[in-house]
Short mmCIF file of C-alpha atoms and ligand atoms in Angstrom, two decimals:
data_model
loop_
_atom_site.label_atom_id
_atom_site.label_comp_id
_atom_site.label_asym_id
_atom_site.label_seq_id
_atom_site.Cartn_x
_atom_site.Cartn_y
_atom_site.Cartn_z
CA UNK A 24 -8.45 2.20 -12.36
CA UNK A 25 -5.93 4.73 -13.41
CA UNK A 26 -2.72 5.25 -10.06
CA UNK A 27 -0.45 8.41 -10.09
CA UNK A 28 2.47 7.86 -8.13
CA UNK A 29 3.90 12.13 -7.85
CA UNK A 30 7.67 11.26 -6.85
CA UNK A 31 11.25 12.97 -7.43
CA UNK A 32 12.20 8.97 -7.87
CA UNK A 33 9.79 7.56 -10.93
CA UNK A 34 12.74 5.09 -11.78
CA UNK A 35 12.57 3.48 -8.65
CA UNK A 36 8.94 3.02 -9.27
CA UNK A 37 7.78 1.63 -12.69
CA UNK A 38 9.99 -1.55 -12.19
CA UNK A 39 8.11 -2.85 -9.47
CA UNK A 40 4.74 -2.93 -11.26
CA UNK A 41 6.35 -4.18 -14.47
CA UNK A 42 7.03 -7.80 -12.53
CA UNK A 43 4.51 -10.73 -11.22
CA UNK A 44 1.47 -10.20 -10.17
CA UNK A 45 1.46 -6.43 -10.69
CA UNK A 46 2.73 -7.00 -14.28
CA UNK A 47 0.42 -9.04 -15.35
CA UNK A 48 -2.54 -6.74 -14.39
CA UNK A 49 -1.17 -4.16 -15.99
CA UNK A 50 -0.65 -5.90 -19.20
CA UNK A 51 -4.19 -7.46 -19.40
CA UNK A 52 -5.41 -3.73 -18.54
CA UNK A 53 -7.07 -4.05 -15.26
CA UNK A 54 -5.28 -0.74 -14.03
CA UNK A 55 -2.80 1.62 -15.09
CA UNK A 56 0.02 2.53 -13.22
CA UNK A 57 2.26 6.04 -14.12
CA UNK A 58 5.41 7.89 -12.05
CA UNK A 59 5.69 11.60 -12.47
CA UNK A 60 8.58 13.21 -11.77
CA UNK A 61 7.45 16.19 -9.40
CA UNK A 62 10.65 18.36 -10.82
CA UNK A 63 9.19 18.81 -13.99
CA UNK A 64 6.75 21.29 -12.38
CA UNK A 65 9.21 23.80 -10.55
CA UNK A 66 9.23 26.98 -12.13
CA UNK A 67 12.78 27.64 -10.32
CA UNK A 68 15.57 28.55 -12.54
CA UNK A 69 17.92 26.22 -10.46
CA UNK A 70 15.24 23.37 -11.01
CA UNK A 71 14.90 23.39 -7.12
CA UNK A 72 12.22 21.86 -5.72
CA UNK A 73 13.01 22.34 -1.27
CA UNK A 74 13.62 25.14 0.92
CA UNK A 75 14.14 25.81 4.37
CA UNK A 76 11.63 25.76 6.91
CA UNK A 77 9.85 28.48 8.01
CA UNK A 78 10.19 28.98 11.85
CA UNK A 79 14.04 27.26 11.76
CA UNK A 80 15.15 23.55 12.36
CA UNK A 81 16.85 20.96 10.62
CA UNK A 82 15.76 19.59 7.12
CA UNK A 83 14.42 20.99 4.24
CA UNK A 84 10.83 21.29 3.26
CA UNK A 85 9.37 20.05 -0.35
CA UNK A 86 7.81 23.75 -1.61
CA UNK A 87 4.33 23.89 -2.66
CA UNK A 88 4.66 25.57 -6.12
CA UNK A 89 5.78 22.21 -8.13
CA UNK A 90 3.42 20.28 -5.92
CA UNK A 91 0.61 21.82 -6.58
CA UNK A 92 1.05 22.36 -10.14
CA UNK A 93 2.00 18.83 -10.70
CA UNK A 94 -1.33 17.58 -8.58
CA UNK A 95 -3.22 20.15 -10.60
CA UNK A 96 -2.16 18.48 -14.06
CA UNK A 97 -2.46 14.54 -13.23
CA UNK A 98 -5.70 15.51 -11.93
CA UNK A 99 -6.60 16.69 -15.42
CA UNK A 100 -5.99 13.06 -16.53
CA UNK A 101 -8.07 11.61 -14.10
CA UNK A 102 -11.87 10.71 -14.03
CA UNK A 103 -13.85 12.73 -10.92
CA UNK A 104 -14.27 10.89 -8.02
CA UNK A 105 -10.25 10.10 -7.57
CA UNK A 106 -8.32 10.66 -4.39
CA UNK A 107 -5.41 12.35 -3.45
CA UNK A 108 -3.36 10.78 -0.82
CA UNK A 109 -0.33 12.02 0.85
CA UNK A 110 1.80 9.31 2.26
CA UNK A 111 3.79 10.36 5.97
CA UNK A 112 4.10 8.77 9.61
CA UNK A 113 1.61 11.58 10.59
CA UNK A 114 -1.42 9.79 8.41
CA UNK A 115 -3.80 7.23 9.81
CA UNK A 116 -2.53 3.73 9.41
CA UNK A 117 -3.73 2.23 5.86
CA UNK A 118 -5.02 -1.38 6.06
CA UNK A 119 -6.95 -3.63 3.65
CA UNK A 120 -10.58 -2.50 4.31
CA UNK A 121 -8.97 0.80 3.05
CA UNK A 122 -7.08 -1.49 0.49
CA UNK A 123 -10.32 -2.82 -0.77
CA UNK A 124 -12.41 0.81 -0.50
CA UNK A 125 -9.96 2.17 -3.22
CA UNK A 126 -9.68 -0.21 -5.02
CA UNK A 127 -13.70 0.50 -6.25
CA UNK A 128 -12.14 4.38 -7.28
CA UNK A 129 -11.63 5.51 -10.79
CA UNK A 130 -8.41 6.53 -9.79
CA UNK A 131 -5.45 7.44 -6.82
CA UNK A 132 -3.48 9.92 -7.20
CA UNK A 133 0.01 9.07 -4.39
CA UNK A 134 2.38 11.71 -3.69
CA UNK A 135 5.51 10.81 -2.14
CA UNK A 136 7.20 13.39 0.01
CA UNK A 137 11.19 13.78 0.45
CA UNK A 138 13.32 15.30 3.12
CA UNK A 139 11.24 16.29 6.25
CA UNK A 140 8.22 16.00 4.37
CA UNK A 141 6.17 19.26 2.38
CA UNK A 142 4.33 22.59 2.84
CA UNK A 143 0.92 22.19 5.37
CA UNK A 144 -0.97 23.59 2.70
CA UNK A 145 -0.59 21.23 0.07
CA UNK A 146 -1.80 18.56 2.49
CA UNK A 147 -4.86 21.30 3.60
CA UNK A 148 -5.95 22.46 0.35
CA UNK A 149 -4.56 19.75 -2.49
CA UNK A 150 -4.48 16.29 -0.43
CA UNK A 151 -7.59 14.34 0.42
CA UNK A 152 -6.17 11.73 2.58
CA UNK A 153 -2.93 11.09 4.82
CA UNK A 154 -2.08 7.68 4.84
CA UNK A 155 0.86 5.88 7.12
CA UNK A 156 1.82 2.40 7.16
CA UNK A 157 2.97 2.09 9.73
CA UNK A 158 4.94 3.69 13.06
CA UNK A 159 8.19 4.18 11.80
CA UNK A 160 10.80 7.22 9.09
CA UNK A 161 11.32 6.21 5.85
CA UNK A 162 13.67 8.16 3.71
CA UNK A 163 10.58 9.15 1.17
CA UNK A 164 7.44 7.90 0.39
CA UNK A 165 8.00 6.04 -2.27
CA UNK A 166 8.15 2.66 -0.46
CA UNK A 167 4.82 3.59 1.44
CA UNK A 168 3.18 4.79 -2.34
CA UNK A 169 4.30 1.42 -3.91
CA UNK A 170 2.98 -1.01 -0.43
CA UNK A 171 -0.34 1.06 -0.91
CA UNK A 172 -0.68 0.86 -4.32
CA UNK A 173 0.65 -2.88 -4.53
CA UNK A 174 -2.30 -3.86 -1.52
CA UNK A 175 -5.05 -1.72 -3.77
CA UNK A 176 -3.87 -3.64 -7.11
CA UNK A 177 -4.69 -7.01 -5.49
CA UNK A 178 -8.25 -5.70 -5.08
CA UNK A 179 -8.71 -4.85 -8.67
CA UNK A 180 -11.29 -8.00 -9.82
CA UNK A 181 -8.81 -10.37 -12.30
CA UNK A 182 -5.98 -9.03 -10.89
CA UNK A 183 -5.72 -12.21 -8.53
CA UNK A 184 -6.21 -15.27 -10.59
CA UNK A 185 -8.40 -17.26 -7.90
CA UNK A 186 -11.94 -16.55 -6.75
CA UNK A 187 -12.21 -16.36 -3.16
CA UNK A 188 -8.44 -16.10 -2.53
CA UNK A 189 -8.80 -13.32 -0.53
CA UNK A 190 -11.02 -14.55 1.78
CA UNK A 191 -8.58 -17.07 3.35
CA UNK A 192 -6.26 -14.55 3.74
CA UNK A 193 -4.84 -12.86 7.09
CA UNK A 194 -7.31 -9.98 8.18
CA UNK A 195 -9.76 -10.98 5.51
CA UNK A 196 -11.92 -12.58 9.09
CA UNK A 197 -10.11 -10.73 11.30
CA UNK A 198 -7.30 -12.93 11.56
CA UNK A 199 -3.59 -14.05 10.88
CA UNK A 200 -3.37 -16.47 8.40
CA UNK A 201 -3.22 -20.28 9.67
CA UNK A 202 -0.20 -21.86 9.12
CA UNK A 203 0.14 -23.64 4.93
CA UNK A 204 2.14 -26.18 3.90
CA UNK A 205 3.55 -28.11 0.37
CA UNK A 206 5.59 -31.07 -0.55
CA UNK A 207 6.84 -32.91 0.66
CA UNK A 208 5.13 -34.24 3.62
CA UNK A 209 8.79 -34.75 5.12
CA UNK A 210 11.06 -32.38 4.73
CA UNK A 211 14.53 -33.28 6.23
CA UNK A 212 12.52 -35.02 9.07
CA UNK A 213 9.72 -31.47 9.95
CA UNK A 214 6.60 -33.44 9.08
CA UNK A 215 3.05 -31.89 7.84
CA UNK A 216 0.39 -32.04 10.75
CA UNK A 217 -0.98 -35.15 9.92
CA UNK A 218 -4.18 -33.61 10.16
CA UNK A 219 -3.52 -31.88 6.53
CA UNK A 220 -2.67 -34.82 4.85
CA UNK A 221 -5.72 -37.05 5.46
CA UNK A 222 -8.24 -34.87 3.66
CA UNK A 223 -11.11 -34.67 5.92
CA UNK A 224 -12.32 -31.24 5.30
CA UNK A 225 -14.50 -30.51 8.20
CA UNK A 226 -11.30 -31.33 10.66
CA UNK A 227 -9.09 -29.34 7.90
CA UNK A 228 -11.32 -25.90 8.77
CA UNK A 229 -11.85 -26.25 12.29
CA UNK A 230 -7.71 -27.16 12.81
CA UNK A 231 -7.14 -24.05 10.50
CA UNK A 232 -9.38 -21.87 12.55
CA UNK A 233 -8.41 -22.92 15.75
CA UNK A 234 -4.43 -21.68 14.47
CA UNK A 235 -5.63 -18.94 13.24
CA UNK A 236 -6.98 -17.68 16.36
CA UNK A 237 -3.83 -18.72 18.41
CA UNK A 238 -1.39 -17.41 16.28
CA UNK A 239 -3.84 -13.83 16.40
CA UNK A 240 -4.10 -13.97 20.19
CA UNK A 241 -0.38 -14.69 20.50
CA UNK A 242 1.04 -12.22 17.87
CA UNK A 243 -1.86 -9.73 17.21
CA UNK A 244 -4.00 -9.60 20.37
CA UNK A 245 -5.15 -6.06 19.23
CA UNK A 246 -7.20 -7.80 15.97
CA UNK A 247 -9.15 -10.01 18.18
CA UNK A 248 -10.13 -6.82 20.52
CA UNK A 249 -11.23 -4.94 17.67
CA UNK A 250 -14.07 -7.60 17.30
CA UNK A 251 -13.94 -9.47 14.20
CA UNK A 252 -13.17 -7.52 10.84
CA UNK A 253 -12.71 -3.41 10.07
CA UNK A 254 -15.75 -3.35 8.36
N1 4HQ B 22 7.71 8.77 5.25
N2 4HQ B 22 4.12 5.80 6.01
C1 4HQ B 22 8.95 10.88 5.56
C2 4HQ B 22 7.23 7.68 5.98
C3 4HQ B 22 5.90 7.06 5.74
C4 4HQ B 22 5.28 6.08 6.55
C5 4HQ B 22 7.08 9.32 4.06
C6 4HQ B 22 8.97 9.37 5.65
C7 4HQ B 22 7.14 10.83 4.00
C8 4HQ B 22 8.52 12.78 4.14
N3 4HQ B 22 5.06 7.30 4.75
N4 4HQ B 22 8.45 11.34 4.27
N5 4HQ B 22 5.75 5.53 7.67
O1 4HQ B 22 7.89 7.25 6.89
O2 4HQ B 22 3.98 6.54 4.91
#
């Protein structure tokens, strides 16, 4: 899988995906990750790429020449079948069935927005999805691009060393995570449910599931509502 991150920030970017996890994907060629810097497309003399809005208030707007020219080009490099996702508040709320759906894409094209976002039309006519994640402003999208793109990456099969990791973890059944626990079996006098440490499996998985659901109905009662998983 090939993931286009369109920002007017690629330095904050490509260091993320350099380290751990990420990294090592990268380097063993399970995806490919690139930042392209949106302000290479204006065709402004001033190198500009906002404006004012039309119909007044505050902010400026990201215009739709450089945005459109730079989705145009990356697309070039991309196999058919990719998406185009726009990240802002106003998308609906990305999760890890979505997660797991693009990660089974050739490629994602992201596109990060500045100020008070960009032009309708780009998101009408360029964009194929709106994504958010989650109810609350960020100062760009960059931080939503990288979660999103981060969450797909763990998808990508070799990407996560252990088979069957993700099925233990939180949504994966619908559910928060039980709580985990290393050495030692004391730690400055918190002990491991004893439970853990005798090794009887079947009582491991039923203690596990019966936190799981607590902890879900306690923190998350909107998950157990849903009935089971998003899928
Ligand atoms: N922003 N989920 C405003 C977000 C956001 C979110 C990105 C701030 C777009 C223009 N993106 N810019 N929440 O808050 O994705």
């Amino acid at each position: 899988m090939k993931i286009s991150i369109l920002t007017l920030f690629p330095e904050l970017i490509t260091p993320y995906f350099e380290a751990s996890v990420p990294g090592r994907g990268a380097k063993q060629g399970l995806y490919e990750l690139e930042a392209v810097q949106i302000r290479d497309y204006t065709l402004d003399k001033h190198n500009r790429v906002d404006d004012y809005i039309f119909g007044g208030g505050p902010g400026m707007l990201m215009q739709p020449q450089p945005l459109a020219d730079c989705i145009d080009d990356v697309r070039k490099r991309h196999a058919p079948g990719t998406k185009v996702v726009y990240l802002s508040p106003g998308g609906k709320v990305f999760n890890n069935r979505i997660a797991r759906e693009y990660a089974q894409l050739p490629g994602l094209i992201l596109l990060c927005g500045h100020y008070e976002g960009i032009d309708q039309r780009i998101i009408d006519h360029w964009v194929d999805e709106e994504l958010s994640i989650g109810d609350f402003v960020l100062t760009g999208g960059e931080l939503a691009a990288m979660a999103v793109a981060d969450a797909v990456i763990r998808f990508i099969p070799g990407v996560i060393g252990n088979l069957g990791v993700h099925e233990e973890e939180s949504f994966e059944n619908g559910l928060l995570e039980y709580p985990q626990y290393t050495r030692p079996a004391d730690f400055r006098g918190y002990v491991v449910p004893e439970v853990l440490q005798n090794g009887h499996h079947a009582k491991i998985q039923a203690w596990r599931q019966e936190m799981a659901e607590e902890k879900t109905r306690h923190v998350r009662p909107d998950l157990l509502e849903k009935g089971g998983t998003e899928d």
